[in-house]
Amino acid sequence: MSIKNWFLLSFFALLKLQTPFLLNKAYSFHKDELLYLALGRHLDFGFLEVPPVIALFASFIQNTFGESLWAVHLMAGLAGTALVILTGMIANQMGGKTFAILFAGFIVIFSPAFLRVHTLFQPVGWDILGWTWLIYFWVRHIKTQKGRYLVGMGIIAGIFLLNKYSIIFCIVAILIATLASKERQWLLNKKLWLSFGITFLIILPNFIWQAFHNYPIFHHIEKLNVTQLKNINPLDFIIDQFVMHLPITWVWLLGFTGLLKSKTLKPFKIIALFFVVVILMLLFLHNESYYTLGAFPVMLAAGSVAIERLTKNRTFLRVPAVVIPIMLILPLLPFSIPVLSPEKLTEYAATFTKQTGEEVFNRWKDGKIHAIPQDFANMIGWKEIATLTAKAYYEIPIQERKNTVIFAQNYGQAGAIDFYGKEFNLPPCISFSNNYLLWSPEKITQKRVIYINNDLNENIKQNFKKQTLIGQTTDKYAKEKGTQVWLLENPTKKFEEWYEQTRKESMSFLK
């Protein structure tokens, strides 16, 4: 790739880097971001629901830039920046010239799904990058048949398995597509088995951690099936594949058909089969729609090459190809990035639905339509919870505060208290949710408990002689609206027994 193309592609990558900084001031940290920051303060070779890399990122941020919102979101933006460059590089390897290379990088910026995931500090954005990097080496191997690219695939697979286990779907789909094609002979290549060995060595520490904890990832998958994945409608899953990339859906569709029909893209026809395998595999396994996102950058790269070939003698058509995505993304931008306040977004969503009849952008994981997207609702109300908790804490006489424990029902509440609680000098929060379970003490002997939940659990209520409701969150747009903060005093012996028994039952899957 020429220096000029590198320079121009890097310019688009820097544009992508601006994505995380477009947030409206009404929003703060996402629920999951608060958890990942907590993981960064408890580094380990594994965690109950995610591999360790996100914690390493969080630790790096906290020990270099601090815990400011811009620093945390900058890390998310870097994944998007790298994705722009890699997509352009794939287009180049597929035979694309200057227009295809730059259009491929440019078009990544205008997918609503990529805008969302590269705004938030989560493993998803890095997972998409891992899929794309893995596919880049695969494309290089298809083109050159050189074994070193198989080794590169093994390194990338290992590193990104430590980011998010879902990249295993990419690996499996590549193997299935290869077995079903003329490329199957490379499965006998010694470099492939070296690649598998490298992958295994990279993930071995995490594998050992999982083994020592009785493979909690399977418990997590089972819990997801019960609480979230059961609400996924197969038809909605298919529709989402088009809606997630709505302004640029036509590009990946051209890429798919180009892989099947274009002479330029013919050597990479196997990638069309890979794409179909990914969609069908995740559909039948009832996974969430966004799990497929990693398969789309290569399709966008192929689409860019196809457009370049189709417009070779009609270069004037390239102007609308560039302008149309920009025009189409503008009405969808408020659903992709929280650029509007919740109040204005609610009004905008109502107008948008009235004019288009479409309300899928506000569908939550419970399958219902809400005022704003779920990710946005999960970025509101956390400091309010910490403030109410601090109010409860400072109502306790100063000499008794050391004899107080804070207990939260979910990891978002616990993460908020640990993050914002430093401002109020609050003690660490206890919870049985997510990895907080592993950090919880075996016993509670304190005489006061600040309890955070959406209601006062009956088992809790009957085991304290005094219960005082300090307050509850009031922001109607927050997913945590109505979360209550209680100051509970003078526990009975049964409370200690309840705590120990509940903790024991919660940890039973680890044995």
Coordinates of C-alpha atoms in Angstrom, one line a residue:
M1 CA 0.0 0.0 0.0
S2 CA 1.4 3.4 -1.0
I3 CA 2.5 6.1 1.5
K4 CA -0.3 8.3 0.2
N5 CA -2.9 5.6 0.9
W6 CA -1.5 5.0 4.4
F7 CA -1.7 8.7 5.1
L8 CA -5.3 9.1 3.9
L9 CA -6.4 5.9 5.6
S10 CA -4.8 7.1 8.9
F11 CA -6.8 10.4 8.5
F12 CA -10.1 8.4 8.5
A13 CA -8.8 6.4 11.5
L14 CA -8.3 9.6 13.4
L15 CA -11.8 10.7 12.5
K16 CA -13.0 7.4 14.0
L17 CA -11.0 8.1 17.2
Q18 CA -13.3 11.1 17.8
T19 CA -16.3 8.9 18.3
P20 CA -16.0 8.4 22.1
F21 CA -15.8 12.1 22.7
L22 CA -19.2 12.9 21.2
L23 CA -21.2 11.9 24.3
N24 CA -23.7 14.3 25.8
K25 CA -22.8 15.4 29.3
A26 CA -26.0 13.8 30.7
Y27 CA -24.3 10.4 30.4
S28 CA -21.4 9.0 32.5
F29 CA -20.0 5.5 32.8
H30 CA -21.8 2.5 31.5
K31 CA -22.8 -0.2 34.0
D32 CA -20.3 -2.7 32.4
E33 CA -17.5 -0.1 32.4
L34 CA -17.8 0.3 36.1
L35 CA -17.4 -3.5 36.5
Y36 CA -14.3 -3.6 34.2
L37 CA -12.7 -0.7 36.2
A38 CA -13.3 -2.8 39.3
L39 CA -11.7 -5.8 37.6
G40 CA -8.7 -3.6 36.9
R41 CA -8.3 -3.1 40.6
H42 CA -8.3 -6.9 41.2
L43 CA -6.0 -8.3 38.4
D44 CA -6.2 -12.1 38.0
F45 CA -5.7 -14.7 35.3
G46 CA -9.5 -15.0 34.8
F47 CA -12.8 -13.7 36.0
L48 CA -16.3 -15.3 36.3
E49 CA -17.8 -13.9 33.1
V50 CA -14.9 -12.4 31.0
P51 CA -11.3 -13.2 30.2
P52 CA -8.5 -11.1 31.8
V53 CA -7.5 -8.6 29.0
I54 CA -10.2 -6.0 29.7
A55 CA -9.0 -5.9 33.3
L56 CA -5.4 -5.3 32.1
F57 CA -6.7 -2.4 29.9
A58 CA -8.6 -1.0 32.9
S59 CA -5.5 -1.3 35.2
F60 CA -3.3 0.4 32.5
I61 CA -5.8 3.3 32.2
Q62 CA -6.1 3.7 36.0
N63 CA -2.4 3.7 36.6
T64 CA -1.5 6.1 33.7
F65 CA -4.4 8.5 32.9
G66 CA -6.5 7.9 36.0
E67 CA -10.2 7.1 35.9
S68 CA -11.6 10.0 33.9
L69 CA -14.4 9.3 31.4
W70 CA -12.3 10.5 28.5
A71 CA -9.4 8.2 29.3
V72 CA -11.6 5.2 29.6
H73 CA -13.4 5.9 26.4
L74 CA -10.2 6.7 24.6
M75 CA -9.3 3.0 24.9
A76 CA -12.6 2.1 23.2
G77 CA -11.8 4.6 20.4
L78 CA -8.4 3.0 19.8
A79 CA -10.1 -0.3 18.9
G80 CA -12.2 1.5 16.3
T81 CA -9.2 3.4 14.9
A82 CA -7.3 0.1 14.4
L83 CA -10.5 -1.4 12.8
V84 CA -10.6 1.4 10.1
I85 CA -7.0 0.7 9.2
L86 CA -7.3 -3.1 9.1
T87 CA -10.5 -3.0 6.9
G88 CA -8.6 -0.8 4.4
M89 CA -5.7 -3.3 4.5
I90 CA -8.1 -6.2 3.8
A91 CA -9.5 -4.3 0.8
N92 CA -6.0 -3.8 -0.5
Q93 CA -5.2 -7.5 -0.2
M94 CA -8.4 -8.3 -2.1
G95 CA -7.1 -6.4 -5.0
G96 CA -8.5 -3.0 -4.2
K97 CA -6.8 0.2 -5.4
T98 CA -6.9 3.7 -3.8
F99 CA -10.6 4.2 -3.9
A100 CA -11.4 0.7 -2.4
I101 CA -8.8 1.0 0.3
L102 CA -10.0 4.5 1.4
F103 CA -13.7 3.7 1.0
A104 CA -13.4 0.6 3.1
G105 CA -11.8 2.5 5.9
F106 CA -14.2 5.4 5.5
I107 CA -17.3 3.2 5.4
V108 CA -16.5 1.6 8.8
I109 CA -17.1 5.0 10.4
F110 CA -20.8 5.0 9.3
S111 CA -22.1 1.8 10.7
P112 CA -24.4 2.6 13.7
A113 CA -23.3 -0.7 15.4
F114 CA -19.6 0.2 15.1
L115 CA -20.3 3.7 16.4
R116 CA -21.9 2.2 19.5
V117 CA -19.3 -0.4 20.4
H118 CA -16.4 2.0 19.8
T119 CA -18.0 4.5 22.2
L120 CA -18.0 2.2 25.2
F121 CA -15.1 0.6 27.1
Q122 CA -16.1 -3.0 26.6
P123 CA -14.6 -6.2 25.2
V124 CA -16.9 -6.1 22.2
G125 CA -15.0 -3.4 20.3
W126 CA -11.8 -5.3 20.7
D127 CA -13.5 -8.6 19.8
I128 CA -14.5 -7.1 16.4
L129 CA -10.9 -6.0 15.9
G130 CA -9.7 -9.5 16.8
W131 CA -12.0 -11.1 14.2
T132 CA -10.9 -8.6 11.6
W133 CA -7.2 -9.1 12.4
L134 CA -7.6 -12.9 12.3
I135 CA -9.4 -12.6 8.9
Y136 CA -6.7 -10.3 7.6
F137 CA -4.1 -13.1 8.1
W138 CA -6.5 -15.6 6.6
V139 CA -6.9 -13.4 3.5
R140 CA -3.1 -13.1 3.3
H141 CA -2.8 -16.9 3.5
I142 CA -5.4 -17.4 0.8
K143 CA -3.5 -15.0 -1.4
T144 CA 0.0 -16.3 -0.8
Q145 CA -0.4 -19.8 0.7
K146 CA 2.5 -18.9 3.1
G147 CA 2.4 -20.8 6.4
R148 CA 3.6 -17.8 8.4
Y149 CA 0.1 -16.3 8.1
L150 CA -1.3 -19.4 9.8
V151 CA 1.1 -18.8 12.7
G152 CA -0.1 -15.2 12.8
M153 CA -3.7 -16.4 13.0
G154 CA -2.7 -18.6 16.0
I155 CA -1.2 -15.6 17.8
I156 CA -4.1 -13.3 17.1
A157 CA -6.6 -16.1 18.1
G158 CA -4.8 -16.6 21.4
I159 CA -4.5 -13.0 22.3
F160 CA -8.2 -12.2 21.5
L161 CA -9.5 -15.3 23.2
L162 CA -8.2 -13.6 26.3
N163 CA -10.4 -10.6 25.5
K164 CA -13.7 -12.3 24.6
Y165 CA -14.4 -16.0 24.2
S166 CA -16.8 -15.4 21.4
I167 CA -14.0 -15.2 18.9
I168 CA -14.2 -19.0 19.0
F169 CA -17.1 -18.6 16.6
C170 CA -14.8 -16.9 14.1
I171 CA -12.3 -19.7 14.4
V172 CA -14.9 -22.5 14.0
A173 CA -16.5 -20.7 11.0
I174 CA -13.1 -20.5 9.3
L175 CA -12.5 -24.2 9.9
I176 CA -16.0 -25.2 8.7
A177 CA -15.7 -23.0 5.5
T178 CA -12.3 -24.4 4.8
L179 CA -13.4 -28.0 5.2
A180 CA -16.3 -27.3 2.8
S181 CA -14.0 -25.8 0.1
K182 CA -11.0 -26.6 -2.1
E183 CA -8.8 -24.9 0.6
R184 CA -9.1 -27.9 2.9
Q185 CA -5.6 -29.2 2.1
W186 CA -4.1 -26.5 4.2
L187 CA -5.5 -28.2 7.3
L188 CA -2.6 -30.7 6.9
N189 CA -0.1 -27.9 7.0
K190 CA 2.3 -28.3 9.9
K191 CA 2.2 -24.5 10.5
L192 CA -1.5 -24.8 11.2
W193 CA -0.8 -27.2 14.1
L194 CA 2.0 -24.9 15.3
S195 CA -0.7 -22.2 15.2
F196 CA -3.0 -24.2 17.4
G197 CA -0.1 -24.9 19.8
I198 CA 0.6 -21.1 20.1
T199 CA -3.0 -20.4 20.7
F200 CA -3.2 -23.0 23.5
L201 CA 0.0 -21.7 25.2
I202 CA -1.3 -18.1 25.1
I203 CA -4.6 -19.1 26.7
L204 CA -3.2 -21.7 29.1
P205 CA -3.0 -19.5 32.2
N206 CA -6.7 -18.5 31.7
F207 CA -7.6 -22.2 31.0
I208 CA -5.9 -23.2 34.3
W209 CA -7.8 -20.5 36.1
Q210 CA -11.1 -21.7 34.6
A211 CA -10.2 -25.3 35.6
F212 CA -9.5 -24.3 39.2
H213 CA -12.8 -22.5 39.4
N214 CA -14.8 -25.3 37.7
Y215 CA -15.2 -23.5 34.4
P216 CA -17.5 -20.7 35.4
I217 CA -17.8 -19.6 31.8
F218 CA -20.3 -22.4 31.3
H219 CA -22.3 -21.2 34.2
H220 CA -22.3 -17.8 32.7
I221 CA -23.6 -19.1 29.4
E222 CA -26.3 -21.1 31.1
K223 CA -27.4 -18.0 33.0
L224 CA -27.5 -15.9 29.8
N225 CA -29.7 -18.5 28.2
V226 CA -32.1 -18.2 31.1
T227 CA -32.1 -14.4 31.6
Q228 CA -31.5 -12.9 28.2
L229 CA -31.0 -15.2 25.2
K230 CA -34.5 -16.8 25.6
N231 CA -35.9 -13.4 24.6
I232 CA -34.2 -13.4 21.2
N233 CA -36.5 -13.8 18.3
P234 CA -34.9 -15.5 15.3
L235 CA -36.6 -13.1 12.9
D236 CA -35.4 -10.1 14.9
F237 CA -31.9 -11.6 14.8
I238 CA -32.0 -11.6 11.0
I239 CA -33.5 -8.2 10.7
D240 CA -30.8 -6.8 13.1
Q241 CA -28.1 -7.9 10.7
F242 CA -29.5 -5.4 8.2
V243 CA -30.5 -2.7 10.7
M244 CA -27.2 -2.7 12.6
H245 CA -25.4 -1.3 9.6
L246 CA -28.4 0.4 8.0
P247 CA -26.6 3.3 6.1
I248 CA -24.0 0.9 4.7
T249 CA -26.0 -2.4 4.4
W250 CA -25.8 -2.1 0.6
V251 CA -22.0 -2.1 0.8
W252 CA -21.7 -5.5 2.6
L253 CA -24.5 -6.9 0.4
L254 CA -22.4 -5.9 -2.7
G255 CA -19.4 -7.5 -0.9
F256 CA -21.3 -10.8 -0.4
T257 CA -22.5 -11.0 -4.0
G258 CA -19.1 -9.8 -5.3
L259 CA -17.4 -12.7 -3.4
L260 CA -19.7 -15.1 -5.3
K261 CA -19.6 -13.5 -8.7
S262 CA -16.7 -11.1 -9.2
K263 CA -13.5 -12.3 -11.0
T264 CA -11.4 -10.0 -8.8
L265 CA -12.8 -11.4 -5.6
K266 CA -13.1 -15.0 -6.8
P267 CA -9.9 -16.2 -4.9
F268 CA -11.7 -15.2 -1.7
K269 CA -15.1 -16.9 -2.4
I270 CA -14.6 -19.0 0.7
I271 CA -15.2 -15.9 2.8
A272 CA -18.8 -15.7 1.6
L273 CA -19.3 -19.2 2.9
F274 CA -17.6 -18.2 6.2
F275 CA -20.1 -15.3 6.5
V276 CA -23.1 -17.6 6.0
V277 CA -21.7 -20.1 8.6
V278 CA -21.3 -17.3 11.2
I279 CA -24.8 -16.1 10.7
L280 CA -26.4 -19.6 10.8
M281 CA -24.3 -20.8 13.7
L282 CA -25.1 -17.8 15.9
L283 CA -28.8 -17.9 14.8
F284 CA -29.3 -21.5 15.8
L285 CA -27.4 -21.0 19.1
H286 CA -29.7 -18.1 19.9
N287 CA -26.9 -15.6 20.5
E288 CA -27.4 -11.9 20.5
S289 CA -27.4 -10.1 17.2
Y290 CA -24.2 -8.1 17.8
Y291 CA -22.1 -11.3 18.1
T292 CA -21.9 -11.3 14.3
L293 CA -20.3 -7.9 14.1
G294 CA -16.8 -9.2 13.7
A295 CA -17.8 -10.9 10.4
F296 CA -18.8 -7.6 8.7
P297 CA -15.6 -5.6 8.2
V298 CA -14.3 -8.1 5.7
M299 CA -17.6 -7.9 3.9
L300 CA -17.4 -4.1 3.8
A301 CA -13.8 -4.5 2.4
A302 CA -15.1 -6.8 -0.3
G303 CA -18.0 -4.5 -1.0
S304 CA -15.5 -1.6 -1.4
V305 CA -13.5 -3.6 -4.0
A306 CA -16.7 -4.5 -5.8
I307 CA -17.9 -0.8 -5.9
E308 CA -14.4 0.2 -7.2
R309 CA -14.7 -2.3 -10.1
L310 CA -18.3 -1.5 -10.9
T311 CA -17.5 2.2 -11.1
K312 CA -14.2 1.9 -12.9
N313 CA -15.6 3.5 -16.1
R314 CA -18.2 5.6 -14.2
T315 CA -16.2 7.3 -11.5
F316 CA -18.8 10.0 -11.1
L317 CA -20.9 7.3 -9.3
R318 CA -18.4 7.2 -6.5
V319 CA -19.5 10.6 -5.3
P320 CA -23.0 9.4 -4.2
A321 CA -21.4 6.2 -2.8
V322 CA -19.6 8.5 -0.4
V323 CA -22.3 11.0 0.2
I324 CA -25.2 8.7 0.7
P325 CA -23.8 7.0 3.9
I326 CA -23.2 10.4 5.4
M327 CA -26.7 11.5 4.7
L328 CA -28.2 8.3 6.0
I329 CA -26.2 8.1 9.2
L330 CA -27.3 11.6 10.4
P331 CA -30.9 10.6 11.3
L332 CA -29.6 7.4 13.0
L333 CA -26.7 9.1 14.9
P334 CA -28.7 9.8 18.1
F335 CA -29.5 6.1 18.4
S336 CA -25.9 5.1 17.8
I337 CA -24.1 7.5 20.1
P338 CA -25.7 9.3 23.1
V339 CA -25.2 12.8 21.5
L340 CA -28.7 13.9 22.7
S341 CA -29.8 14.3 26.3
P342 CA -32.4 11.6 27.4
E343 CA -35.2 14.1 27.2
K344 CA -34.4 15.2 23.7
L345 CA -33.7 11.7 22.5
T346 CA -37.1 10.6 23.8
E347 CA -38.7 13.3 21.7
Y348 CA -36.6 12.5 18.7
A349 CA -37.4 8.8 19.0
A350 CA -41.1 9.5 19.1
T351 CA -40.8 11.6 15.9
F352 CA -38.6 9.1 14.2
T353 CA -41.1 6.2 14.9
K354 CA -44.0 8.3 13.8
Q355 CA -42.3 9.1 10.4
T356 CA -40.7 5.7 9.7
G357 CA -42.7 3.2 11.8
E358 CA -39.4 1.9 13.1
E359 CA -38.6 1.5 16.8
V360 CA -36.1 -1.3 16.9
F361 CA -33.3 0.9 18.1
N362 CA -35.0 1.2 21.5
R363 CA -35.6 -2.5 22.0
W364 CA -33.9 -3.8 25.1
K365 CA -32.7 -7.3 25.9
D366 CA -36.1 -8.0 27.6
G367 CA -37.6 -7.8 24.1
K368 CA -39.6 -4.6 25.0
I369 CA -39.4 -1.1 23.5
H370 CA -38.3 1.6 25.9
A371 CA -37.8 5.4 25.8
I372 CA -34.1 5.3 25.0
P373 CA -31.6 2.5 24.0
Q374 CA -30.6 0.2 26.8
D375 CA -26.9 1.1 26.6
F376 CA -27.8 4.7 27.1
A377 CA -30.1 3.9 30.1
N378 CA -27.2 2.0 31.6
M379 CA -25.1 5.2 31.5
I380 CA -27.4 7.1 33.9
G381 CA -28.0 7.2 37.6
W382 CA -24.9 5.6 39.0
K383 CA -23.6 8.7 40.9
E384 CA -27.1 9.2 42.3
I385 CA -26.8 5.7 43.9
A386 CA -23.4 6.4 45.3
T387 CA -24.6 9.8 46.7
L388 CA -27.6 8.1 48.4
T389 CA -25.2 5.5 49.8
A390 CA -22.9 8.2 51.1
K391 CA -26.0 9.9 52.7
A392 CA -26.7 6.7 54.6
Y393 CA -23.1 6.3 55.6
Y394 CA -22.8 9.8 57.1
E395 CA -26.0 9.3 59.1
I396 CA -24.1 6.7 61.1
P397 CA -22.2 8.1 64.1
I398 CA -18.5 8.5 63.2
Q399 CA -17.4 6.0 65.8
E400 CA -19.8 3.4 64.4
R401 CA -18.9 3.7 60.7
K402 CA -16.1 1.1 60.9
N403 CA -18.8 -1.3 62.0
T404 CA -20.8 -0.8 58.8
V405 CA -20.9 -2.8 55.5
I406 CA -22.3 -1.8 52.1
F407 CA -24.1 -4.6 50.2
A408 CA -25.4 -4.1 46.6
Q409 CA -27.6 -6.4 44.6
N410 CA -25.9 -6.0 41.2
Y411 CA -22.4 -5.3 39.9
G412 CA -23.4 -2.0 38.4
Q413 CA -24.5 -0.7 41.8
A414 CA -21.4 -2.1 43.5
G415 CA -19.1 -0.7 40.8
A416 CA -20.7 2.7 41.1
I417 CA -20.2 2.7 44.9
D418 CA -16.6 1.7 44.6
F419 CA -15.9 4.2 41.8
Y420 CA -17.8 7.3 43.1
G421 CA -17.5 6.2 46.7
K422 CA -13.8 7.3 46.8
E423 CA -15.1 10.9 46.7
F424 CA -17.1 10.2 49.8
N425 CA -14.5 7.9 51.6
L426 CA -16.9 4.9 51.5
P427 CA -15.7 1.4 52.3
P428 CA -15.6 -1.2 49.5
C429 CA -18.9 -2.6 48.4
I430 CA -19.9 -6.2 48.8
S431 CA -22.1 -8.0 46.3
F432 CA -22.8 -11.6 45.1
S433 CA -23.1 -10.3 41.5
N434 CA -20.5 -11.2 38.8
N435 CA -16.9 -11.2 40.0
Y436 CA -17.8 -9.4 43.2
L437 CA -18.9 -12.8 44.5
L438 CA -15.2 -13.9 44.6
W439 CA -14.3 -10.8 46.5
S440 CA -17.0 -11.1 49.1
P441 CA -16.0 -12.0 52.7
E442 CA -17.1 -15.3 54.1
K443 CA -18.9 -13.7 57.0
I444 CA -20.5 -10.4 57.9
T445 CA -20.4 -9.4 61.6
Q446 CA -21.0 -5.7 61.3
K447 CA -24.0 -4.2 63.1
R448 CA -25.1 -1.9 60.3
V449 CA -25.7 -2.7 56.6
I450 CA -26.3 -0.2 53.9
Y451 CA -28.4 -2.2 51.4
I452 CA -28.9 -1.3 47.8
N453 CA -31.6 -3.0 45.7
N454 CA -34.9 -2.2 43.9
D455 CA -36.8 -3.4 47.0
L456 CA -36.1 -4.7 50.5
N457 CA -35.7 -8.4 50.3
E458 CA -38.0 -10.2 52.8
N459 CA -35.1 -12.3 54.1
I460 CA -33.2 -9.1 54.7
K461 CA -36.1 -7.2 56.2
Q462 CA -37.1 -9.7 58.8
N463 CA -33.6 -10.0 60.1
F464 CA -33.0 -6.4 61.2
K465 CA -34.6 -4.7 64.1
K466 CA -34.5 -1.3 62.4
Q467 CA -34.8 -0.4 58.7
T468 CA -34.6 3.1 57.4
L469 CA -35.2 4.0 53.7
I470 CA -32.7 6.7 52.9
G471 CA -34.0 7.3 49.4
Q472 CA -34.3 5.9 45.9
T473 CA -33.1 6.9 42.4
T474 CA -35.5 9.1 40.5
D475 CA -34.1 9.5 37.0
K476 CA -36.9 8.1 34.8
Y477 CA -34.5 7.4 32.0
A478 CA -32.1 5.3 34.1
K479 CA -32.3 1.5 33.9
E480 CA -31.7 1.7 37.7
K481 CA -34.7 4.0 38.3
G482 CA -36.3 3.1 41.6
T483 CA -33.2 1.6 43.1
Q484 CA -33.5 1.9 46.9
V485 CA -30.9 2.6 49.5
W486 CA -31.6 1.3 53.0
L487 CA -29.8 1.7 56.3
L488 CA -30.3 -1.5 58.3
E489 CA -29.4 -1.7 62.0
N490 CA -29.2 -4.3 64.7
P491 CA -29.2 -7.6 62.7
T492 CA -30.3 -10.8 64.2
K493 CA -28.2 -14.0 64.2
K494 CA -30.3 -15.2 61.3
F495 CA -28.9 -12.5 59.1
E496 CA -25.4 -13.8 59.4
E497 CA -26.7 -17.3 58.7
W498 CA -28.6 -16.0 55.7
Y499 CA -25.5 -14.2 54.3
E500 CA -23.3 -17.3 54.7
Q501 CA -25.9 -19.6 53.2
T502 CA -26.7 -17.3 50.3
R503 CA -23.0 -16.8 49.5
K504 CA -22.4 -20.6 49.7
E505 CA -25.3 -21.3 47.3
S506 CA -24.1 -18.5 44.9
M507 CA -20.7 -20.0 44.8
S508 CA -21.8 -23.6 44.5
F509 CA -21.1 -23.7 40.7
L510 CA -17.4 -23.1 41.5
K511 CA -17.0 -26.5 43.2

